[in-house]
Short mmCIF file of C-alpha atoms in Angstrom, two decimals:
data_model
loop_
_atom_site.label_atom_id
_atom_site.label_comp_id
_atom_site.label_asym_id
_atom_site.label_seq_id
_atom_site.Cartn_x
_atom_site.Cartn_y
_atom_site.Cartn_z
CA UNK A 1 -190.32 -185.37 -102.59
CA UNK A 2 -187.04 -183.68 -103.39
CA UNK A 3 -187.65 -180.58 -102.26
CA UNK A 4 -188.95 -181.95 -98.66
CA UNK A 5 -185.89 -183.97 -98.47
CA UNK A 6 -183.76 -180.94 -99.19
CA UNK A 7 -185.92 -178.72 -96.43
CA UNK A 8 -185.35 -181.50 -94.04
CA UNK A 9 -181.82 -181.74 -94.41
CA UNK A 10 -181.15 -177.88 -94.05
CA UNK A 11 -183.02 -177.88 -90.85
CA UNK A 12 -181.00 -180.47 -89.73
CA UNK A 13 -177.79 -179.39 -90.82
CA UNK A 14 -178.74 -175.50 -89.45
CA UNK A 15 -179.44 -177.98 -85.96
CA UNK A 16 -176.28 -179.25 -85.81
CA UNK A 17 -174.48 -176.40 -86.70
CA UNK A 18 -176.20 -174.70 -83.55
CA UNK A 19 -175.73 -177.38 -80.98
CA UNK A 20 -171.88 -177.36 -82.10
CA UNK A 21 -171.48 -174.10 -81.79
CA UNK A 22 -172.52 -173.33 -77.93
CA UNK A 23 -171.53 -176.87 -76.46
CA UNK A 24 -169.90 -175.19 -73.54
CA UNK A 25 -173.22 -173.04 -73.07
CA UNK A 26 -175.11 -175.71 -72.58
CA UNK A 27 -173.30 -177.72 -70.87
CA UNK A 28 -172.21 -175.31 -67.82
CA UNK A 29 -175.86 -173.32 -68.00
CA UNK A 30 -177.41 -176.49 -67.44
CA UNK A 31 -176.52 -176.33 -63.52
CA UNK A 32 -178.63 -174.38 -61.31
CA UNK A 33 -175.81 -173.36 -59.69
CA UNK A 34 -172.10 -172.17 -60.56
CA UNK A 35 -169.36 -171.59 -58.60
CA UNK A 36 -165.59 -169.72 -59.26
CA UNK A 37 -163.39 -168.43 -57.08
CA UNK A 38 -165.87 -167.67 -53.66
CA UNK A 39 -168.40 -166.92 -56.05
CA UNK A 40 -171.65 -168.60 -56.44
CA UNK A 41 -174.13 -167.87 -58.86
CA UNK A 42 -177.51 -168.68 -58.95
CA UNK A 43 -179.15 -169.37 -62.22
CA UNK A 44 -182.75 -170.33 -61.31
CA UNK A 45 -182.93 -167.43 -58.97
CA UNK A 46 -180.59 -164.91 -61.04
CA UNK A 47 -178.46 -163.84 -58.09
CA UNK A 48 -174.80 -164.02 -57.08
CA UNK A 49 -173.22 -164.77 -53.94
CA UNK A 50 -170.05 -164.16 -52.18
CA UNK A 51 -169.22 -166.01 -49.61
CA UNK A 52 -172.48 -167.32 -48.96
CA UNK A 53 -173.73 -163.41 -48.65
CA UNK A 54 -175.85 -161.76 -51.53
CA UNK A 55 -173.73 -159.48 -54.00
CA UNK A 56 -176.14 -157.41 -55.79
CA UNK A 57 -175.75 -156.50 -59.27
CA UNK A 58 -178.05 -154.31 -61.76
CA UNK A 59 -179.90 -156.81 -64.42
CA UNK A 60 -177.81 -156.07 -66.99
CA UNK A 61 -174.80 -156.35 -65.16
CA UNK A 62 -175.90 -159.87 -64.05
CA UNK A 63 -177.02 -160.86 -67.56
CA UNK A 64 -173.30 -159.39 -68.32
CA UNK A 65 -171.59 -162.27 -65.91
CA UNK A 66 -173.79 -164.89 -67.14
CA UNK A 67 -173.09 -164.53 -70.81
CA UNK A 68 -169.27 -164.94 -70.11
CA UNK A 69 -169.75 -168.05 -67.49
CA UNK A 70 -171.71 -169.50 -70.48
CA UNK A 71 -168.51 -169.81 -72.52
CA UNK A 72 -165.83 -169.56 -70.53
CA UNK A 73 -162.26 -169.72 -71.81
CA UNK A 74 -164.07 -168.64 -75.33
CA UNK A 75 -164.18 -164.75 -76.81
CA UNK A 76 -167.54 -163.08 -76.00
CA UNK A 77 -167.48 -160.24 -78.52
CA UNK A 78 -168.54 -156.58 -77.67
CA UNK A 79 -171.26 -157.21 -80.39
CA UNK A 80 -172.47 -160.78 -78.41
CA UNK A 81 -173.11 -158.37 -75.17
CA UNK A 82 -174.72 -155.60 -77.10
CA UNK A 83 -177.19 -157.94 -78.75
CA UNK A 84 -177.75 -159.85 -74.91
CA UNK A 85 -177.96 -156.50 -73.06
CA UNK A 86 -180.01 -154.04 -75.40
CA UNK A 87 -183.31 -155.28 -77.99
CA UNK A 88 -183.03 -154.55 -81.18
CA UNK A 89 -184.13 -150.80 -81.82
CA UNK A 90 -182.32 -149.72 -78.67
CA UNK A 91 -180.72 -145.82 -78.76
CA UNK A 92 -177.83 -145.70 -76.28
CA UNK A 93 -174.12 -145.28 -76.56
CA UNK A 94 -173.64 -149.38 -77.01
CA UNK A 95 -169.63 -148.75 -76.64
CA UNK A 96 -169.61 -146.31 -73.03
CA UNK A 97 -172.04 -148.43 -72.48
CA UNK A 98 -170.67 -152.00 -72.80
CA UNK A 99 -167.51 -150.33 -71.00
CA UNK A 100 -169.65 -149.32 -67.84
CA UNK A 101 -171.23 -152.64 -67.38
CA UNK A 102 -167.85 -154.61 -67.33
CA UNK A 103 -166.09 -152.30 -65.27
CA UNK A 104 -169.49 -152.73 -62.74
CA UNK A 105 -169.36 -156.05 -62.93
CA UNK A 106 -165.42 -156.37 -62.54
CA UNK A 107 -165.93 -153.62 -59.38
CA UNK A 108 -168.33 -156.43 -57.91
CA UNK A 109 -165.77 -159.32 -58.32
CA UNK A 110 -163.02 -157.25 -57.00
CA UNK A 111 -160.67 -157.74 -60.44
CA UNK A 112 -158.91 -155.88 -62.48
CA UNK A 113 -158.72 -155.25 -66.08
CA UNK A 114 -154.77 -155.09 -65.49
CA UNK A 115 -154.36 -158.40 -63.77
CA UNK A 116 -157.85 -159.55 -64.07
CA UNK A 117 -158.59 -163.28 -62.32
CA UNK A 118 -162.34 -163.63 -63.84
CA UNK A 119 -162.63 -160.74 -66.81
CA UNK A 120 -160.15 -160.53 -69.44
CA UNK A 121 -160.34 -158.07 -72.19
CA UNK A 122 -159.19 -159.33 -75.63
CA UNK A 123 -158.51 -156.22 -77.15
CA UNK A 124 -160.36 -155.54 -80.31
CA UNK A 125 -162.36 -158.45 -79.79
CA UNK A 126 -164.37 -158.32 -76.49
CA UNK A 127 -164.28 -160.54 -73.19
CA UNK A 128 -163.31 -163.67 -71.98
CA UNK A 129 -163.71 -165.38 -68.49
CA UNK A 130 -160.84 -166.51 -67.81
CA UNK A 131 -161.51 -167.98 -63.73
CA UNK A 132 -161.80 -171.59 -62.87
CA UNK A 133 -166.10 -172.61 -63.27
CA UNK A 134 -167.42 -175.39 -61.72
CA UNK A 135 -170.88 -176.78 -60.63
CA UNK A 136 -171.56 -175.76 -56.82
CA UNK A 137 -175.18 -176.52 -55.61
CA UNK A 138 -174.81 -178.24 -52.35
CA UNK A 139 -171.80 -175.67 -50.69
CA UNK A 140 -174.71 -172.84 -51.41
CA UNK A 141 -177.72 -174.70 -50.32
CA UNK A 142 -175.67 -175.44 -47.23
CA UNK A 143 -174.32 -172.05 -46.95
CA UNK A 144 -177.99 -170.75 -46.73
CA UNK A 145 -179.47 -173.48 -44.48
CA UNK A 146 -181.90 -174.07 -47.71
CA UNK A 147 -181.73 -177.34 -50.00
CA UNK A 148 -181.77 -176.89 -53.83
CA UNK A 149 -185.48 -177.03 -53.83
CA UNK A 150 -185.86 -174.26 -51.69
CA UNK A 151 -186.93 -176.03 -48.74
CA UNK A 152 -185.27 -175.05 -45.51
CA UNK A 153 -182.41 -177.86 -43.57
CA UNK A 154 -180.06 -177.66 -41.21
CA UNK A 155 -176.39 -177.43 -42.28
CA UNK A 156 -174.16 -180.98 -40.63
CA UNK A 157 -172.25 -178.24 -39.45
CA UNK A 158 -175.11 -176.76 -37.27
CA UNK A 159 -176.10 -180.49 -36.16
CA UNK A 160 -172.34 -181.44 -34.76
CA UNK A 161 -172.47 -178.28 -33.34
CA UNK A 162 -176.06 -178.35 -31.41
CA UNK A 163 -174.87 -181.97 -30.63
CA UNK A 164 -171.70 -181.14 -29.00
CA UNK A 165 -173.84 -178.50 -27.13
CA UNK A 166 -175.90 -180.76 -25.54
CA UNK A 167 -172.97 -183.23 -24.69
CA UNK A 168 -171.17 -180.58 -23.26
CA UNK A 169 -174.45 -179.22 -20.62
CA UNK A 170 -175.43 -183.14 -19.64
CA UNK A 171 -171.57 -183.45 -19.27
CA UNK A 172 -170.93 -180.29 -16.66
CA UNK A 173 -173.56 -181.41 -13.46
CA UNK A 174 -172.12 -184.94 -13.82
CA UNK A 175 -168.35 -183.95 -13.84
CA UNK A 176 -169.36 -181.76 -10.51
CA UNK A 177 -171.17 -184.53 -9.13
CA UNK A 178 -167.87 -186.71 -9.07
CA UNK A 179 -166.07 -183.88 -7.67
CA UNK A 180 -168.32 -183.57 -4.83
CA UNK A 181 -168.41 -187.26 -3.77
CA UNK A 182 -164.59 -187.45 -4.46
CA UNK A 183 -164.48 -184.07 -2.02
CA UNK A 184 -166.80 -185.88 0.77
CA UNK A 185 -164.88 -189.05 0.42
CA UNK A 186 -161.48 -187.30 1.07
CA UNK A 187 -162.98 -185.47 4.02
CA UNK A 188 -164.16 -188.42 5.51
CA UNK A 189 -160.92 -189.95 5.68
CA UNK A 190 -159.18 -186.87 7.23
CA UNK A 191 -161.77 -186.69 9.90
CA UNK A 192 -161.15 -190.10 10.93
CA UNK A 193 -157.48 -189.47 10.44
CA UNK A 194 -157.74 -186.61 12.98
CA UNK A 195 -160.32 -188.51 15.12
CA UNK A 196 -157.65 -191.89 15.67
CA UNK A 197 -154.63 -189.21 16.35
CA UNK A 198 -156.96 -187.26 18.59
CA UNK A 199 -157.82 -190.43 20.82
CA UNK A 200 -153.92 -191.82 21.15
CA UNK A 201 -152.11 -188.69 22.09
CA UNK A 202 -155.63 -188.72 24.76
CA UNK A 203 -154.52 -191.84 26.01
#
């Protein structure tokens, strides 16, 4: 009985442990969507945006961006990406490259390791992003015309503006309309203006 109760309270213990350790992981990689700067990434469908237009990125480049949005503010070591990016049993150069993946990825955010505004390097140590992360699903969705789900809408943007289109082409005959009958009117009055001189300077 002892020894179960011991088992049990390692696992639980090793639980915790785990949960507090990648809070802000969970937390942010929870969203389907992410947004920093005019960036919007797309977890469900592993793509990044920019702008509302498609950026695209190599796998491991993309796996790259996502490991550092999953703790932002927080040290990713050089180790954490090697581990992410390459199984177990892997031969490459893991340090050129680590190196070539970052700069990639920085070359696709348009930073800089010298004043970077997403991708810090903590020398020694590895990377940090360092931008401003929030959740962004509708300003995507409405971006592409397509709802969270998938299924296709119409931006309120697009409605006001098919609206004011119609408003404006029922509005046009019925301005010239007026016009017309204000032109007649006016004409009719000369005329008989003309007319009455016409007959008194006769007489």
């Amino acid at each position: 009985m002892s020894t179960e109760m011991t088992g049990m309270q390692s696992l639980a213990a090793r639980s915790f442990a785990e949960a507090k350790a990648e809070p802000t992981q969970q937390s942010q990689l929870g969203q389907r969507y992410l947004t920093f700067g005019n960036f919007t990434v797309d977890l469900k469908r592993e793509e990044l945006f920019k702008d509302g237009a498609r950026v695209k990125l190599p796998g491991k480049v993309y796996h790259t961006l996502v490991a550092l949005l999953g703790r932002p503010g927080e040290v990713v070591s050089r180790e954490d990406l090697r581990v992410k990016l390459w199984p177990e049993g892997t031969h490459v150069n893991y340090d050129a490259n680590v190196n070539t993946t970052v700069n990639k990825l920085r070359l696709a955010l348009g930073d800089s390791p010298d004043k970077p505004m997403y991708v810090e390097t903590i020398p020694r140590q590895g990377y940090s992003f360092v931008g401003s992360l929030s959740a962004g699903a509708s300003n995507l969705a409405a971006r592409n015309g397509n709802s969270p789900n998938g299924e296709a809408t119409q931006s309120e943007a697009q409605i006001e503006t098919e609206k004011g289109a119609i408003v404006g082409g029922m509005s046009k005959p019925s301005t010239w309309f007026v016009a017309g009958v204000v032109s007649l009117v006016l004409a009719g009055i000369l005329f008989g203006a003309a007319t009455i001189l016409y007959l008194h300077r006769a007489v």
